[in-house]
């Protein structure tokens, strides 16, 4: 039984270009790769809205020891703000 519909985003798509530019603007390297899990992103893409998952530095995910550094949360917030800035110029 399939719990999550799969999806694949072309590396030349607008969403990847925006993400890559935003990462570069704040000094982050883009590391694109496929995963085998499921998330809300699978559902969003199945409705025809392109979306990607963005790792924010969490450790020991989905366990009682799940954690994230405050510095990683700050960097993720900076990236989100930069994505908004990039999109606002399109």
Short mmCIF file of N, CA and C in Angstrom, two decimals:
data_model
loop_
_atom_site.label_atom_id
_atom_site.label_comp_id
_atom_site.label_asym_id
_atom_site.label_seq_id
_atom_site.Cartn_x
_atom_site.Cartn_y
_atom_site.Cartn_z
N UNK A 1 0.84 -1.19 0.00
CA UNK A 1 0.00 0.00 0.00
C UNK A 1 0.88 1.25 0.00
N UNK A 2 0.60 2.15 -0.92
CA UNK A 2 1.37 3.39 -1.02
C UNK A 2 0.77 4.43 -0.08
N UNK A 3 1.59 4.91 0.86
CA UNK A 3 1.12 5.90 1.82
C UNK A 3 1.31 7.33 1.31
N UNK A 4 2.36 7.52 0.51
CA UNK A 4 2.66 8.85 -0.01
C UNK A 4 2.93 8.74 -1.50
N UNK A 5 2.32 9.62 -2.31
CA UNK A 5 2.63 9.61 -3.74
C UNK A 5 4.04 10.14 -3.95
N UNK A 6 4.79 9.50 -4.83
CA UNK A 6 6.14 9.94 -5.13
C UNK A 6 6.13 11.19 -5.99
N UNK A 7 7.25 11.86 -6.03
CA UNK A 7 7.40 13.02 -6.91
C UNK A 7 8.87 13.19 -7.27
N UNK A 8 9.09 13.91 -8.34
CA UNK A 8 10.45 14.25 -8.76
C UNK A 8 10.42 15.66 -9.33
N UNK A 9 11.32 16.48 -8.86
CA UNK A 9 11.41 17.86 -9.32
C UNK A 9 12.65 17.98 -10.21
N UNK A 10 12.46 18.50 -11.41
CA UNK A 10 13.58 18.70 -12.34
C UNK A 10 14.57 19.70 -11.74
N UNK A 11 15.84 19.38 -11.81
CA UNK A 11 16.87 20.25 -11.25
C UNK A 11 16.93 21.61 -11.96
N UNK A 12 16.32 21.72 -13.12
CA UNK A 12 16.28 22.99 -13.85
C UNK A 12 14.97 23.74 -13.63
N UNK A 13 14.12 23.25 -12.73
CA UNK A 13 12.83 23.89 -12.48
C UNK A 13 13.00 25.21 -11.73
N UNK A 14 12.00 26.05 -11.82
CA UNK A 14 12.04 27.37 -11.18
C UNK A 14 12.21 27.25 -9.67
N UNK A 15 11.56 26.30 -9.05
CA UNK A 15 11.64 26.17 -7.59
C UNK A 15 13.06 25.83 -7.14
N UNK A 16 13.75 25.02 -7.91
CA UNK A 16 15.13 24.67 -7.57
C UNK A 16 16.05 25.87 -7.83
N UNK A 17 15.80 26.59 -8.91
CA UNK A 17 16.60 27.78 -9.19
C UNK A 17 16.46 28.82 -8.08
N UNK A 18 15.24 29.02 -7.60
CA UNK A 18 15.00 29.97 -6.51
C UNK A 18 15.73 29.50 -5.25
N UNK A 19 15.57 28.22 -4.93
CA UNK A 19 16.21 27.67 -3.74
C UNK A 19 17.73 27.80 -3.83
N UNK A 20 18.28 27.45 -4.97
CA UNK A 20 19.73 27.51 -5.17
C UNK A 20 20.24 28.94 -5.04
N UNK A 21 19.55 29.89 -5.65
CA UNK A 21 19.96 31.29 -5.59
C UNK A 21 19.89 31.80 -4.15
N UNK A 22 18.82 31.48 -3.45
CA UNK A 22 18.68 31.92 -2.06
C UNK A 22 19.81 31.34 -1.20
N UNK A 23 20.10 30.06 -1.39
CA UNK A 23 21.20 29.44 -0.64
C UNK A 23 22.52 30.14 -0.93
N UNK A 24 22.80 30.35 -2.20
CA UNK A 24 24.04 31.02 -2.59
C UNK A 24 24.13 32.42 -2.01
N UNK A 25 23.01 33.14 -2.00
CA UNK A 25 22.99 34.52 -1.50
C UNK A 25 23.38 34.62 -0.03
N UNK A 26 23.11 33.57 0.74
CA UNK A 26 23.46 33.63 2.17
C UNK A 26 24.64 32.71 2.51
N UNK A 27 25.33 32.23 1.49
CA UNK A 27 26.54 31.47 1.71
C UNK A 27 26.36 30.00 2.03
N UNK A 28 25.23 29.43 1.66
CA UNK A 28 25.00 28.00 1.86
C UNK A 28 25.22 27.25 0.56
N UNK A 29 25.74 26.05 0.65
CA UNK A 29 25.86 25.18 -0.51
C UNK A 29 24.56 24.41 -0.68
N UNK A 30 24.11 24.30 -1.91
CA UNK A 30 22.91 23.51 -2.20
C UNK A 30 23.32 22.05 -2.33
N UNK A 31 22.61 21.19 -1.63
CA UNK A 31 22.88 19.75 -1.69
C UNK A 31 21.56 19.05 -2.02
N UNK A 32 21.32 18.83 -3.29
CA UNK A 32 20.08 18.21 -3.74
C UNK A 32 20.24 16.70 -3.80
N UNK A 33 19.27 15.99 -3.25
CA UNK A 33 19.27 14.53 -3.37
C UNK A 33 17.88 13.98 -3.13
N UNK A 34 17.67 12.77 -3.59
CA UNK A 34 16.39 12.10 -3.44
C UNK A 34 16.33 11.41 -2.09
N UNK A 35 15.13 11.34 -1.53
CA UNK A 35 14.93 10.62 -0.29
C UNK A 35 13.87 9.55 -0.50
N UNK A 36 13.73 8.68 0.44
CA UNK A 36 12.75 7.61 0.30
C UNK A 36 11.58 7.74 1.25
N UNK A 37 11.54 8.83 1.98
CA UNK A 37 10.48 8.99 2.98
C UNK A 37 9.25 9.68 2.44
N UNK A 38 8.38 10.01 3.33
CA UNK A 38 7.16 10.72 2.96
C UNK A 38 6.98 11.94 3.84
N UNK A 39 6.37 12.96 3.27
CA UNK A 39 6.12 14.20 4.00
C UNK A 39 4.93 14.92 3.39
N UNK A 40 4.59 16.04 3.98
CA UNK A 40 3.52 16.87 3.41
C UNK A 40 3.86 17.29 1.98
N UNK A 41 5.16 17.38 1.69
CA UNK A 41 5.59 17.78 0.35
C UNK A 41 5.09 16.80 -0.71
N UNK A 42 5.03 15.52 -0.37
CA UNK A 42 4.49 14.54 -1.31
C UNK A 42 3.05 14.87 -1.67
N UNK A 43 2.27 15.23 -0.67
CA UNK A 43 0.85 15.54 -0.88
C UNK A 43 0.71 16.82 -1.69
N UNK A 44 1.48 17.85 -1.34
CA UNK A 44 1.42 19.13 -2.05
C UNK A 44 1.75 18.93 -3.52
N UNK A 45 2.83 18.20 -3.82
CA UNK A 45 3.20 17.93 -5.21
C UNK A 45 2.14 17.13 -5.94
N UNK A 46 1.47 16.22 -5.24
CA UNK A 46 0.42 15.42 -5.89
C UNK A 46 -0.77 16.26 -6.29
N UNK A 47 -0.90 17.46 -5.72
CA UNK A 47 -1.99 18.39 -6.06
C UNK A 47 -1.57 19.36 -7.15
N UNK A 48 -0.36 19.16 -7.72
CA UNK A 48 0.09 19.99 -8.83
C UNK A 48 0.84 21.25 -8.41
N UNK A 49 1.20 21.35 -7.14
CA UNK A 49 1.95 22.51 -6.63
C UNK A 49 3.37 22.05 -6.34
N UNK A 50 4.33 22.57 -7.08
CA UNK A 50 5.71 22.15 -6.85
C UNK A 50 6.17 22.59 -5.48
N UNK A 51 6.78 21.66 -4.75
CA UNK A 51 7.32 21.93 -3.42
C UNK A 51 8.52 21.02 -3.21
N UNK A 52 9.43 21.47 -2.35
CA UNK A 52 10.59 20.66 -2.01
C UNK A 52 10.74 20.62 -0.49
N UNK A 53 11.35 19.57 0.00
CA UNK A 53 11.71 19.49 1.42
C UNK A 53 13.04 20.19 1.61
N UNK A 54 13.17 20.86 2.73
CA UNK A 54 14.38 21.58 3.04
C UNK A 54 14.86 21.12 4.41
N UNK A 55 16.03 20.54 4.46
CA UNK A 55 16.59 20.11 5.73
C UNK A 55 17.05 21.33 6.52
N UNK A 56 16.80 21.32 7.81
CA UNK A 56 17.16 22.47 8.64
C UNK A 56 18.13 22.11 9.76
N UNK A 57 18.75 20.94 9.66
CA UNK A 57 19.78 20.58 10.61
C UNK A 57 19.33 19.77 11.81
N UNK A 58 18.12 19.24 11.77
CA UNK A 58 17.66 18.44 12.90
C UNK A 58 18.51 17.19 13.04
N UNK A 59 18.62 16.73 14.26
CA UNK A 59 19.38 15.52 14.55
C UNK A 59 18.49 14.54 15.30
N UNK A 60 18.73 13.27 15.09
CA UNK A 60 17.95 12.19 15.72
C UNK A 60 16.44 12.38 15.49
N UNK A 61 16.12 12.65 14.23
CA UNK A 61 14.75 12.98 13.82
C UNK A 61 13.79 11.83 14.15
N UNK A 62 12.60 12.18 14.54
CA UNK A 62 11.51 11.25 14.85
C UNK A 62 11.85 10.32 16.02
N UNK A 63 12.62 10.81 16.95
CA UNK A 63 12.91 10.04 18.16
C UNK A 63 12.65 10.92 19.37
N UNK A 64 12.69 10.33 20.54
CA UNK A 64 12.51 11.13 21.76
C UNK A 64 13.72 12.01 22.03
N UNK A 65 14.79 11.83 21.27
CA UNK A 65 16.00 12.63 21.42
C UNK A 65 16.16 13.67 20.29
N UNK A 66 15.10 13.86 19.49
CA UNK A 66 15.17 14.81 18.38
C UNK A 66 15.59 16.18 18.90
N UNK A 67 16.50 16.81 18.15
CA UNK A 67 16.98 18.13 18.57
C UNK A 67 17.48 18.91 17.37
N UNK A 68 17.64 20.23 17.59
CA UNK A 68 18.21 21.10 16.57
C UNK A 68 18.96 22.21 17.30
N UNK A 69 20.07 22.60 16.74
CA UNK A 69 20.84 23.71 17.31
C UNK A 69 20.11 25.02 17.02
N UNK A 70 20.18 25.95 17.95
CA UNK A 70 19.58 27.26 17.74
C UNK A 70 20.23 27.93 16.53
N UNK A 71 21.52 27.75 16.34
CA UNK A 71 22.20 28.34 15.18
C UNK A 71 21.65 27.79 13.87
N UNK A 72 21.24 26.51 13.85
CA UNK A 72 20.63 25.94 12.65
C UNK A 72 19.23 26.51 12.42
N UNK A 73 18.50 26.76 13.49
CA UNK A 73 17.17 27.37 13.35
C UNK A 73 17.30 28.79 12.80
N UNK A 74 18.30 29.52 13.27
CA UNK A 74 18.53 30.88 12.79
C UNK A 74 18.90 30.84 11.30
N UNK A 75 19.77 29.92 10.91
CA UNK A 75 20.17 29.82 9.50
C UNK A 75 18.98 29.44 8.62
N UNK A 76 18.13 28.54 9.11
CA UNK A 76 16.93 28.16 8.35
C UNK A 76 16.00 29.36 8.17
N UNK A 77 15.89 30.18 9.21
CA UNK A 77 15.05 31.39 9.12
C UNK A 77 15.65 32.37 8.12
N UNK A 78 16.95 32.54 8.16
CA UNK A 78 17.62 33.41 7.19
C UNK A 78 17.38 32.93 5.76
N UNK A 79 17.41 31.61 5.57
CA UNK A 79 17.16 31.05 4.25
C UNK A 79 15.72 31.31 3.81
N UNK A 80 14.78 31.12 4.70
CA UNK A 80 13.38 31.38 4.37
C UNK A 80 13.18 32.84 3.96
N UNK A 81 13.75 33.75 4.72
CA UNK A 81 13.65 35.18 4.38
C UNK A 81 14.27 35.44 3.01
N UNK A 82 15.41 34.83 2.73
CA UNK A 82 16.08 35.04 1.43
C UNK A 82 15.25 34.44 0.29
N UNK A 83 14.61 33.31 0.52
CA UNK A 83 13.73 32.74 -0.51
C UNK A 83 12.61 33.72 -0.83
N UNK A 84 12.03 34.33 0.18
CA UNK A 84 10.96 35.32 -0.03
C UNK A 84 11.49 36.51 -0.82
N UNK A 85 12.69 36.96 -0.48
CA UNK A 85 13.29 38.07 -1.23
C UNK A 85 13.51 37.72 -2.70
N UNK A 86 14.03 36.52 -2.95
CA UNK A 86 14.27 36.10 -4.33
C UNK A 86 12.96 36.01 -5.10
N UNK A 87 11.95 35.40 -4.51
CA UNK A 87 10.66 35.25 -5.19
C UNK A 87 10.03 36.62 -5.46
N UNK A 88 10.23 37.57 -4.56
CA UNK A 88 9.62 38.90 -4.74
C UNK A 88 10.21 39.65 -5.92
N UNK A 89 11.37 39.21 -6.42
CA UNK A 89 11.98 39.89 -7.57
C UNK A 89 11.60 39.24 -8.89
N UNK A 90 10.87 38.16 -8.87
CA UNK A 90 10.51 37.45 -10.11
C UNK A 90 9.39 38.16 -10.84
#
